[in-house]
mmCIF file of C-alpha atoms in Angstrom:
data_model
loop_
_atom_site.group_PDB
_atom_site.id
_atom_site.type_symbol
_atom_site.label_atom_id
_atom_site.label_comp_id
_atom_site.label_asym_id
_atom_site.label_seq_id
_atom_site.Cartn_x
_atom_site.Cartn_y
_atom_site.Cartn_z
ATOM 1 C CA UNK A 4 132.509 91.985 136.314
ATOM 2 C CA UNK A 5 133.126 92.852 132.847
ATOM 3 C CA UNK A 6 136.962 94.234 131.552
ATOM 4 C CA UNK A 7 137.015 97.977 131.640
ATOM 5 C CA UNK A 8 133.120 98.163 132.070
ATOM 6 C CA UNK A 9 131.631 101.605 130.213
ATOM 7 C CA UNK A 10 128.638 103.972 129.855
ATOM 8 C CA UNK A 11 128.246 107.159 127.775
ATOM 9 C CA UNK A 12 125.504 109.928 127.050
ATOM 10 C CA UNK A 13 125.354 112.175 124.617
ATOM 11 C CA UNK A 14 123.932 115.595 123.874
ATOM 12 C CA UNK A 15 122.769 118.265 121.664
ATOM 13 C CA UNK A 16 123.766 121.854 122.434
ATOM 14 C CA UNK A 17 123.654 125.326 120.602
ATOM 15 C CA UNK A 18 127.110 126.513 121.751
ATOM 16 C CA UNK A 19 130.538 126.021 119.411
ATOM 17 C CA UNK A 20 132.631 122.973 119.981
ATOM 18 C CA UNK A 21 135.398 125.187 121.592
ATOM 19 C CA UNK A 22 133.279 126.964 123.989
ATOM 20 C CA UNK A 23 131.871 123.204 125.310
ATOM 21 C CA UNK A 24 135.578 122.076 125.317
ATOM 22 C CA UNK A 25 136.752 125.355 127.185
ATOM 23 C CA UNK A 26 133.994 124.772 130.091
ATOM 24 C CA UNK A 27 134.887 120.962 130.208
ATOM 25 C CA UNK A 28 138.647 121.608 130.019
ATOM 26 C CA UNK A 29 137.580 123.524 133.369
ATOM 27 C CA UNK A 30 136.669 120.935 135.771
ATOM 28 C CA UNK A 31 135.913 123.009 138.498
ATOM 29 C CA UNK A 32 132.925 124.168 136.334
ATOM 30 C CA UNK A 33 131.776 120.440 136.403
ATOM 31 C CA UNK A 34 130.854 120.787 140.480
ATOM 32 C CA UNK A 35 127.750 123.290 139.275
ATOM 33 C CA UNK A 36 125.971 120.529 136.960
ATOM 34 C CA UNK A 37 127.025 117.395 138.618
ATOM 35 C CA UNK A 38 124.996 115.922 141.079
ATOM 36 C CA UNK A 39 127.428 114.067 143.012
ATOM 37 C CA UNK A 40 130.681 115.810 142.526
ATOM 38 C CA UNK A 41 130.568 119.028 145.128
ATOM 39 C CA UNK A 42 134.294 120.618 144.430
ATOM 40 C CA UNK A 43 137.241 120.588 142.643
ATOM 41 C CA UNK A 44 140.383 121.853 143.494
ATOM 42 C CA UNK A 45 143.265 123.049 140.616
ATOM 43 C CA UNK A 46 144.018 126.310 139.509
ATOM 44 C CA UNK A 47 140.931 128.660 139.241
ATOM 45 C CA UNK A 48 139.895 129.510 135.416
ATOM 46 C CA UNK A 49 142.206 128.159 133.604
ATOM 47 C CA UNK A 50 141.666 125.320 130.974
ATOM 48 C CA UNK A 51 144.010 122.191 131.848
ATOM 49 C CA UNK A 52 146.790 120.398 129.767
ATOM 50 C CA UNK A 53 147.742 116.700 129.890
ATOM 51 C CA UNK A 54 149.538 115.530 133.306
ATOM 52 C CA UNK A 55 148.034 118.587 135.140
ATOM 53 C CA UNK A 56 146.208 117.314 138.387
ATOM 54 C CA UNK A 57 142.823 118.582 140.120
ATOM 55 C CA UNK A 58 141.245 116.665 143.215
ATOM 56 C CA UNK A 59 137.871 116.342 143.414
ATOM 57 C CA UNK A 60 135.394 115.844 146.657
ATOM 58 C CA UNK A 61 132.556 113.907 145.771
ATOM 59 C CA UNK A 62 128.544 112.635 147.641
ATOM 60 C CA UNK A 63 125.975 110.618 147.696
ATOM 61 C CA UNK A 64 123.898 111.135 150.252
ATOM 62 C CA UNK A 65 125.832 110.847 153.851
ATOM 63 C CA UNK A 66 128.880 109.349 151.467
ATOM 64 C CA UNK A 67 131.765 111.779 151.019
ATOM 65 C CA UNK A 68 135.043 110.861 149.561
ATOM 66 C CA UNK A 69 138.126 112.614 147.611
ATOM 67 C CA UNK A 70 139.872 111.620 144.767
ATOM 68 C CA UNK A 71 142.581 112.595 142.567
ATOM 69 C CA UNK A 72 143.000 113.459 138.625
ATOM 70 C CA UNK A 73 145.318 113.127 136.336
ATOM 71 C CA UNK A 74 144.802 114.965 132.826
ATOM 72 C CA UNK A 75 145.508 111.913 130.179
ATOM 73 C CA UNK A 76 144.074 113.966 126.889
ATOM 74 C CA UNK A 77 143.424 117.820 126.038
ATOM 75 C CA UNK A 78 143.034 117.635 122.476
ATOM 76 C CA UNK A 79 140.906 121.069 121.894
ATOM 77 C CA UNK A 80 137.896 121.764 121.280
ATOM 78 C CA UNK A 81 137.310 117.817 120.517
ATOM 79 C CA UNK A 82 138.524 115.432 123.157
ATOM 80 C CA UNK A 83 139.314 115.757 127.029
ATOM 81 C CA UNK A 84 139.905 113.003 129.478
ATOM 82 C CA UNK A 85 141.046 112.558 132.928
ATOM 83 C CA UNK A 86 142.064 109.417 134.920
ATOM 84 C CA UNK A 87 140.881 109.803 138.376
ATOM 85 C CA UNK A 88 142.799 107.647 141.489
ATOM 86 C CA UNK A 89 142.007 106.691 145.399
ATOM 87 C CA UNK A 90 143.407 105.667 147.726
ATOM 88 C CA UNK A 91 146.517 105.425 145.206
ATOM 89 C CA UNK A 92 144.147 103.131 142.866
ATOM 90 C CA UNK A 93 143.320 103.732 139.361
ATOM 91 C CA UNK A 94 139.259 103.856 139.354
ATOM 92 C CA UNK A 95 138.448 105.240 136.417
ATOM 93 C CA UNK A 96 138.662 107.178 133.290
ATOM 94 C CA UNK A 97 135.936 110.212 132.185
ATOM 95 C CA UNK A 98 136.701 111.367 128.665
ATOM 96 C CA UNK A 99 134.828 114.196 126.812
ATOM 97 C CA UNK A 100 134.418 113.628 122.865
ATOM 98 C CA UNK A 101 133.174 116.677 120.781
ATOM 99 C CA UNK A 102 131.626 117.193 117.963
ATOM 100 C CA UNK A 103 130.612 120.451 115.748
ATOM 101 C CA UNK A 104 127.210 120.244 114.361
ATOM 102 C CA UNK A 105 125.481 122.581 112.068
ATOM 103 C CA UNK A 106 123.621 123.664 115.186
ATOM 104 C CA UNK A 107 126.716 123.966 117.483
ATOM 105 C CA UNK A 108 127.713 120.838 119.028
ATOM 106 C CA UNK A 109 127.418 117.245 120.426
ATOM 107 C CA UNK A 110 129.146 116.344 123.605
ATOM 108 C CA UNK A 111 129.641 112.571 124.585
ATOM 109 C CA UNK A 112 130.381 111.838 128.329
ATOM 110 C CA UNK A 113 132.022 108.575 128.680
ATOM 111 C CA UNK A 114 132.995 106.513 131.808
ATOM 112 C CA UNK A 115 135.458 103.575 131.928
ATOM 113 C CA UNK A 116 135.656 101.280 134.661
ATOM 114 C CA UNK A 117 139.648 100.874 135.389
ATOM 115 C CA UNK A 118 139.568 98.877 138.732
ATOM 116 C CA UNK A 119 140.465 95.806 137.432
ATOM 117 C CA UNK A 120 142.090 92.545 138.496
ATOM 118 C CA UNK A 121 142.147 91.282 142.503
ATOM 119 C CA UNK A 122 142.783 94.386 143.499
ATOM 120 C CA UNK A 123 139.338 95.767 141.357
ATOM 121 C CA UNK A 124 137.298 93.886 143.400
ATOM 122 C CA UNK A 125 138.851 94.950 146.519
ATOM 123 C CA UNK A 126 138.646 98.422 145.633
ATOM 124 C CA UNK A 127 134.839 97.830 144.349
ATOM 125 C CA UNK A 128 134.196 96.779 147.839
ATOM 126 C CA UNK A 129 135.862 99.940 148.806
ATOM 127 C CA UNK A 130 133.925 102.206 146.382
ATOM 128 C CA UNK A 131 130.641 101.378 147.912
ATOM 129 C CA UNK A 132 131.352 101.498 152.056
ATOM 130 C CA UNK A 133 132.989 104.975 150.643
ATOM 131 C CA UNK A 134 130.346 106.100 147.868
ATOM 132 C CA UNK A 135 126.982 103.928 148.799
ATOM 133 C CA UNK A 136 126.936 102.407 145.209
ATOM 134 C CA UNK A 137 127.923 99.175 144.195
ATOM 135 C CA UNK A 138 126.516 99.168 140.375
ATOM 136 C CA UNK A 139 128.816 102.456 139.437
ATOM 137 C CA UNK A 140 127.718 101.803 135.860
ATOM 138 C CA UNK A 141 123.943 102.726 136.415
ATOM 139 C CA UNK A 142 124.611 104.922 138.744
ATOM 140 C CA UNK A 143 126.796 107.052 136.502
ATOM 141 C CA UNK A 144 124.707 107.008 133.427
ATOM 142 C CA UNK A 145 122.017 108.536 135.463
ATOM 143 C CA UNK A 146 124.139 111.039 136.851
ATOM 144 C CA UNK A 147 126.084 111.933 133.540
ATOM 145 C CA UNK A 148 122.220 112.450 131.752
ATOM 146 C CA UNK A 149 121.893 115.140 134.268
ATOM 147 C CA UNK A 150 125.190 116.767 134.242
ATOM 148 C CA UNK A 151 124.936 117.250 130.155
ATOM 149 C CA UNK A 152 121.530 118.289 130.984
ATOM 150 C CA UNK A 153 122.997 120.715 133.535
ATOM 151 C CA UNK A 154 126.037 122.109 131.466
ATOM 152 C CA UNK A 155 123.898 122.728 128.409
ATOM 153 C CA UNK A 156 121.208 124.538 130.301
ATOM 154 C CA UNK A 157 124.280 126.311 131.603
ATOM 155 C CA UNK A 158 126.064 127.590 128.626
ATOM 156 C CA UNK A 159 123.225 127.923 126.214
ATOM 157 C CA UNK A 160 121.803 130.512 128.492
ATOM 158 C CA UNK A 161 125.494 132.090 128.954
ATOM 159 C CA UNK A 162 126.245 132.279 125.222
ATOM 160 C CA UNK A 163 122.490 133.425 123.975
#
């Protein structure tokens, strides 16, 4: 397996860079466009700050698991990321990189692979009893293109 394996999307939408920052600094908002995440739990409405936590229950299909996440960047309105942990493992890092456009704005979703070493492997093993999906890389691409195509649909038609 590659070091610190990665996939991004990106996308076009008609809304300001701070209002697509203020709905990602909101992860509870990211349950309604995400196909796989179902809820997140941190303090209702409120945009989050670096080292504030939020757990997250996740599915795919009959798979359900929980994880925890810690706020690593909250730079607004262009960058927010969050390392998420299981099981007291690192798994992974999802950052947020914005950009203003003369039409609004261009979000980039990015996911980083952080199970690494012995101990990666083991918890890869882990990740797909618990999930159902061994190539995470794939399977996240996919299901970022249709969160960005969720959230825009989302916040266009809020802010028309």
């Amino acid at each position: 397996m590659p070091t610190h394996e990665s996939v991004s999307e990106s996308i076009e939408l008609s809304v300001s860079a701070a209002t697509a920052y203020d709905a990602l600094s909101s992860p509870a908002r990211m349950a309604h466009w995400s196909p796989e995440l179902q809820e997140v739990r941190s303090a209702p409405g409120q945009s989050l700050v670096v080292g504030d936590e939020f757990g997250g229950s996740s599915k795919n299909g009959w798979h359900r698991w929980r994880t925890l996440s810690t706020v690593r960047v909250a730079n607004p309105p262009t960058d927010f990321a969050f390392d998420v942990a299981a099981a007291g493992q690192m798994i992974a890092r999802w950052s947020f990189h914005i950009v203003a456009t003369e039409s609004g704005c261009r979000v980039t979703q990015t996911w980083t692979d952080q199970r690494q070493g012995p101990l990666g492997v083991a918890m890869r093993a882990i990740g797909l009893v618990a999930s159902g999906v061994w190539d995470r890389a794939s399977h996240n691409s996919d299901g970022m293109r249709q969160t960005l195509e969720a959230m825009k649909a989302d916040l266009e038609a809020s802010h028309r």
